[in-house]
mmCIF file of C-alpha atoms in Angstrom:
data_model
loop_
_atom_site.group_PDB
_atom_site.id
_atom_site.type_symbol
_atom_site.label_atom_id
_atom_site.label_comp_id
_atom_site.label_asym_id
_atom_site.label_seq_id
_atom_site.Cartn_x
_atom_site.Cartn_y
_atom_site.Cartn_z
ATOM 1 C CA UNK L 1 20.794 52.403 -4.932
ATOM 2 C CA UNK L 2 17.429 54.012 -3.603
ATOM 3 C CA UNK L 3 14.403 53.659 -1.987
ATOM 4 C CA UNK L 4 11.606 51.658 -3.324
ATOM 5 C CA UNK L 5 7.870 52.623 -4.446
ATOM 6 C CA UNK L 6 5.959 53.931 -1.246
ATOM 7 C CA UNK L 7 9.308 52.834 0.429
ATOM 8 C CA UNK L 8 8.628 49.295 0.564
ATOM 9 C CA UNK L 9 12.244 48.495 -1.106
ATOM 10 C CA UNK L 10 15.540 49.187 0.592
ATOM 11 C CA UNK L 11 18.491 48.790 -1.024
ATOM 12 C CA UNK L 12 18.080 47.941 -4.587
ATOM 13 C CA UNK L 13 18.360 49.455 -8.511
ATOM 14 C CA UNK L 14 16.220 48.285 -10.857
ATOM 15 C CA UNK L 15 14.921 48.753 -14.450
ATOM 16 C CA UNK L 16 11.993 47.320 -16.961
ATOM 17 C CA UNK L 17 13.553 45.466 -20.125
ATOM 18 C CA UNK L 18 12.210 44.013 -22.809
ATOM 19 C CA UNK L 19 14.974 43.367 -25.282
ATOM 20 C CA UNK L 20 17.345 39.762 -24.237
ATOM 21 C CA UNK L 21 19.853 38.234 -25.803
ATOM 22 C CA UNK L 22 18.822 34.630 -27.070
ATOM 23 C CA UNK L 23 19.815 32.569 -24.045
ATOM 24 C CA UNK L 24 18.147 34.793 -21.947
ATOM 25 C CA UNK L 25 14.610 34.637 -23.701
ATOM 26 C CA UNK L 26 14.711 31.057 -24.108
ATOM 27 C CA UNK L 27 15.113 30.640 -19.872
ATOM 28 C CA UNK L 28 12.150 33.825 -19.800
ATOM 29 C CA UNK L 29 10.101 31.470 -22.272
ATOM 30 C CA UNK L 30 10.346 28.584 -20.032
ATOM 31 C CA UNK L 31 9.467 31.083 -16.420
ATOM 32 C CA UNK L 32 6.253 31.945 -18.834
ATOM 33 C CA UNK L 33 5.596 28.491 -19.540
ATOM 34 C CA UNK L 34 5.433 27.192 -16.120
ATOM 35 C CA UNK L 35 3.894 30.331 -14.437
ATOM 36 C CA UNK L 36 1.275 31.776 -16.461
ATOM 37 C CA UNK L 37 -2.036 30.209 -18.370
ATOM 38 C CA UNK L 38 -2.423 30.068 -21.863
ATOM 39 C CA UNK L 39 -4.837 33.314 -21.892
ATOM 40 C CA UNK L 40 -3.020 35.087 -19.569
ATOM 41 C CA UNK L 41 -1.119 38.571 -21.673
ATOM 42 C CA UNK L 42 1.819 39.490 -20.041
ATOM 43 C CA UNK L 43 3.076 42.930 -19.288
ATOM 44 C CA UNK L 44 5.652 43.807 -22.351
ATOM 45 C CA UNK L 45 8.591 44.214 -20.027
ATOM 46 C CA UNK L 46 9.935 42.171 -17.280
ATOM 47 C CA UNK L 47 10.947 43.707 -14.198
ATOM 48 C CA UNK L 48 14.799 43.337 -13.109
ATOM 49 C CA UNK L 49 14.868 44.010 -9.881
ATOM 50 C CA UNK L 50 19.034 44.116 -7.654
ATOM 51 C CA UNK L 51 18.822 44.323 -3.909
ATOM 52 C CA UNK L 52 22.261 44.757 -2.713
ATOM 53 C CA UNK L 53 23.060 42.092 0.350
ATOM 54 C CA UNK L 54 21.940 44.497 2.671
ATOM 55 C CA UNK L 55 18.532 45.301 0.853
ATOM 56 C CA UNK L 56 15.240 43.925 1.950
ATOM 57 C CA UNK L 57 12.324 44.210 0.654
ATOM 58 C CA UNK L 58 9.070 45.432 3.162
ATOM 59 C CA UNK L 59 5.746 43.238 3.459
ATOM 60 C CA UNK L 60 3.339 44.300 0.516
ATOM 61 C CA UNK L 61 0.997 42.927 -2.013
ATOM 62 C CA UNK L 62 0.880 44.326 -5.176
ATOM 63 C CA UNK L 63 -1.220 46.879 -6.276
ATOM 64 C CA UNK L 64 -3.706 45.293 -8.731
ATOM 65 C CA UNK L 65 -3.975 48.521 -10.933
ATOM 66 C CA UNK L 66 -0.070 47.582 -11.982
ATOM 67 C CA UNK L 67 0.208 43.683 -11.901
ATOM 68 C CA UNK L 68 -2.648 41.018 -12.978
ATOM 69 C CA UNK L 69 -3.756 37.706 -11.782
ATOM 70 C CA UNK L 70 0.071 36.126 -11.656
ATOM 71 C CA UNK L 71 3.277 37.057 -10.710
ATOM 72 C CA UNK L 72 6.402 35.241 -11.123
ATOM 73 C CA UNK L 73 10.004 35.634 -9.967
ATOM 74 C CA UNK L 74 13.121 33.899 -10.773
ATOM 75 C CA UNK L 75 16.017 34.195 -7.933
ATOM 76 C CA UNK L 76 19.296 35.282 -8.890
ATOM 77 C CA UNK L 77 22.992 35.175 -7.553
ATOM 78 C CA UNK L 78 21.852 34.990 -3.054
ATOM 79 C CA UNK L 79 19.539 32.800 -1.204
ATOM 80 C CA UNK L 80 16.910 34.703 0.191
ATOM 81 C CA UNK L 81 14.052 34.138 2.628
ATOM 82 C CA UNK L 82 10.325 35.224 1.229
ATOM 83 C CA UNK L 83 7.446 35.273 3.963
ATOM 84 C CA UNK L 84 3.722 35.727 3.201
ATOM 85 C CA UNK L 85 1.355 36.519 5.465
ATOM 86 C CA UNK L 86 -2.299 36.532 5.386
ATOM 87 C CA UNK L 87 -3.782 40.247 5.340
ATOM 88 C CA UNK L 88 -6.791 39.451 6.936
ATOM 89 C CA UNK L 89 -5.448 36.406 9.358
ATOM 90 C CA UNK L 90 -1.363 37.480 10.355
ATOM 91 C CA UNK L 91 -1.131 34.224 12.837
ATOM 92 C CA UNK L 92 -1.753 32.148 8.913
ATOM 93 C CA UNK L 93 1.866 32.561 7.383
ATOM 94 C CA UNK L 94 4.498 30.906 5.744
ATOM 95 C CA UNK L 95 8.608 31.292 4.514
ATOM 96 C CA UNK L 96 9.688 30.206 1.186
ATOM 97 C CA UNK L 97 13.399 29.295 0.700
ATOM 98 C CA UNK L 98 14.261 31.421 -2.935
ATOM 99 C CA UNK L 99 17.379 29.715 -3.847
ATOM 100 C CA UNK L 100 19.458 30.754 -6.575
ATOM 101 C CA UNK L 101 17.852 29.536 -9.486
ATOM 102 C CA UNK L 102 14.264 28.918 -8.218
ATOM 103 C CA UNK L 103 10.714 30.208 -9.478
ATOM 104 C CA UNK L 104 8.564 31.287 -7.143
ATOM 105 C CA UNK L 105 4.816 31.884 -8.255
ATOM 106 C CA UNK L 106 2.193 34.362 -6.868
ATOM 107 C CA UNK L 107 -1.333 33.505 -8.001
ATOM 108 C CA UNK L 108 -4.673 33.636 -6.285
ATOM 109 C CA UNK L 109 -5.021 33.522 -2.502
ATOM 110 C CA UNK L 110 -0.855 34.292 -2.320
ATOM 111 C CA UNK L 111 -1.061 36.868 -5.240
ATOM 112 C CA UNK L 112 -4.115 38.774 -3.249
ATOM 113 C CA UNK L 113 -4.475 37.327 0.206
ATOM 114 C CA UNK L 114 -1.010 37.012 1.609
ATOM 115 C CA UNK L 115 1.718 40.059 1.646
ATOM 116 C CA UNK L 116 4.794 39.596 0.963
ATOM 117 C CA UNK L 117 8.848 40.499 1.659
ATOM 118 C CA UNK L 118 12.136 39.392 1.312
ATOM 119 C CA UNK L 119 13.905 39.092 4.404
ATOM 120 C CA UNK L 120 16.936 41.681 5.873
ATOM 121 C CA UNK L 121 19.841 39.692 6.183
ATOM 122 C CA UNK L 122 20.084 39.726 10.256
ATOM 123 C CA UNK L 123 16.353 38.035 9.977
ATOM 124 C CA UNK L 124 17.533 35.976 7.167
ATOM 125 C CA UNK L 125 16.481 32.665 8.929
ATOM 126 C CA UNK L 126 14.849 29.335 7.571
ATOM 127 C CA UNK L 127 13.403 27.807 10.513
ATOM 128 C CA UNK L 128 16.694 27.454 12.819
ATOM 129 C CA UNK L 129 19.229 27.695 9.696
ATOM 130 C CA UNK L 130 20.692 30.722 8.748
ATOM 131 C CA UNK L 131 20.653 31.897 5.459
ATOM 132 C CA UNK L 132 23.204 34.849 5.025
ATOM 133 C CA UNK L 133 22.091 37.283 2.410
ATOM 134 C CA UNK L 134 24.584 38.325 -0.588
ATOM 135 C CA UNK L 135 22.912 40.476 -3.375
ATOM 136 C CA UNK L 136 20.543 39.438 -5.209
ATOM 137 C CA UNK L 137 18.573 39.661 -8.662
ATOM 138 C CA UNK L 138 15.063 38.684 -9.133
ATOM 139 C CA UNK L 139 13.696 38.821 -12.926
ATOM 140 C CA UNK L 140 9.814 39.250 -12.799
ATOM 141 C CA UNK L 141 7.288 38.658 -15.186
ATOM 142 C CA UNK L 142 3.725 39.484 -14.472
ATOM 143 C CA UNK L 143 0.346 39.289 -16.168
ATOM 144 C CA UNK L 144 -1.492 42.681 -17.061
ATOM 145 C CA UNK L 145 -3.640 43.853 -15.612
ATOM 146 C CA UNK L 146 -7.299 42.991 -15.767
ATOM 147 C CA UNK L 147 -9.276 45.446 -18.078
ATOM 148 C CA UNK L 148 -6.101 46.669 -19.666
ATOM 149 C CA UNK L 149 -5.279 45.626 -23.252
ATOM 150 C CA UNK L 150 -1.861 44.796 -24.662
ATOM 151 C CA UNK L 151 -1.761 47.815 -26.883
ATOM 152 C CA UNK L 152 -2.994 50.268 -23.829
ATOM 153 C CA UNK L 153 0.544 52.661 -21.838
ATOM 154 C CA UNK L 154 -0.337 51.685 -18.856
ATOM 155 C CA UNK L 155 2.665 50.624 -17.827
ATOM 156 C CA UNK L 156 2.917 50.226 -14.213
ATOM 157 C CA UNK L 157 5.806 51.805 -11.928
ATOM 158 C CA UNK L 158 9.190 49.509 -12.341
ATOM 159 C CA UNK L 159 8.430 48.089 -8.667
ATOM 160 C CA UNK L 160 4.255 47.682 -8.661
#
């Protein structure tokens, strides 16, 4: 396991795929449904991301050259605990419970205005509960980049 893009993940493999067995792209089909607009293009390949139970990932938002407008993760395997925090305003944040099995969506002010991380496992807290941190697999799809055409390599970096 290694360290992240500009170090911001600890703990983790991860790869771009874009081939799925039939079960697999039926569940990505529905994520795409409920996350992204009907003229939103996606990037080709979806971004499998494993943080071992001891991974974390650091607070970031990002980089709009690599992802568009939306960004959309579904939790796999460990609860986590997610926290965004407003760039410009730190006192404005919030946690998100990612349970195993949930969607989380970043899109407008939390896509741009709000960074944000995954939780180490000794600050793994939801208001006083605890949430102990196994591994965990995220699978995210995200929305290309604006001024960047379907056909175009830009590919972005597997963590952007």
């Amino acid at each position: 396991m290694g360290q992240g893009l500009v170090g911001a993940i600890h703990g983790f493999r991860e790869t771009e795929k874009s081939r799925w067995s039939e079960a697999s792209r039926a569940i990505l089909q529905r994520v795409q449904a409920a996350a992204f607009g009907p003229g939103q293009t996606l990037l080709s390949s979806v971004h499998v991301l494993d943080l071992e139970a001891r991974g974390y990932i650091k607070p970031h938002v990002d980089s709009i050259k690599f992802c568009g407008a939306t960004i959309a993760g579904l939790s796999l395997l460990s609860p986590s605990v997610m926290r965004l925090v407003h760039t410009q305003e730190p006192g404005e944040w919030l946690e998100l419970l990612l349970e195993p099995g949930s969607l989380y969506i970043l899109r407008g002010s939390a896509r741009y205005d709000f960074s944000h991380e995954i939780l180490r496992d000794e600050e793994s807290f939801f208001g006083e509960r605890r949430i102990p941190r196994g591994r965990r697999i995220s699978v995210i799809c995200r929305s290309l980049p604006e001024g960047m055409g379907p056909g175009e390599s830009g590919q972005p970096p597997a963590a952007c």
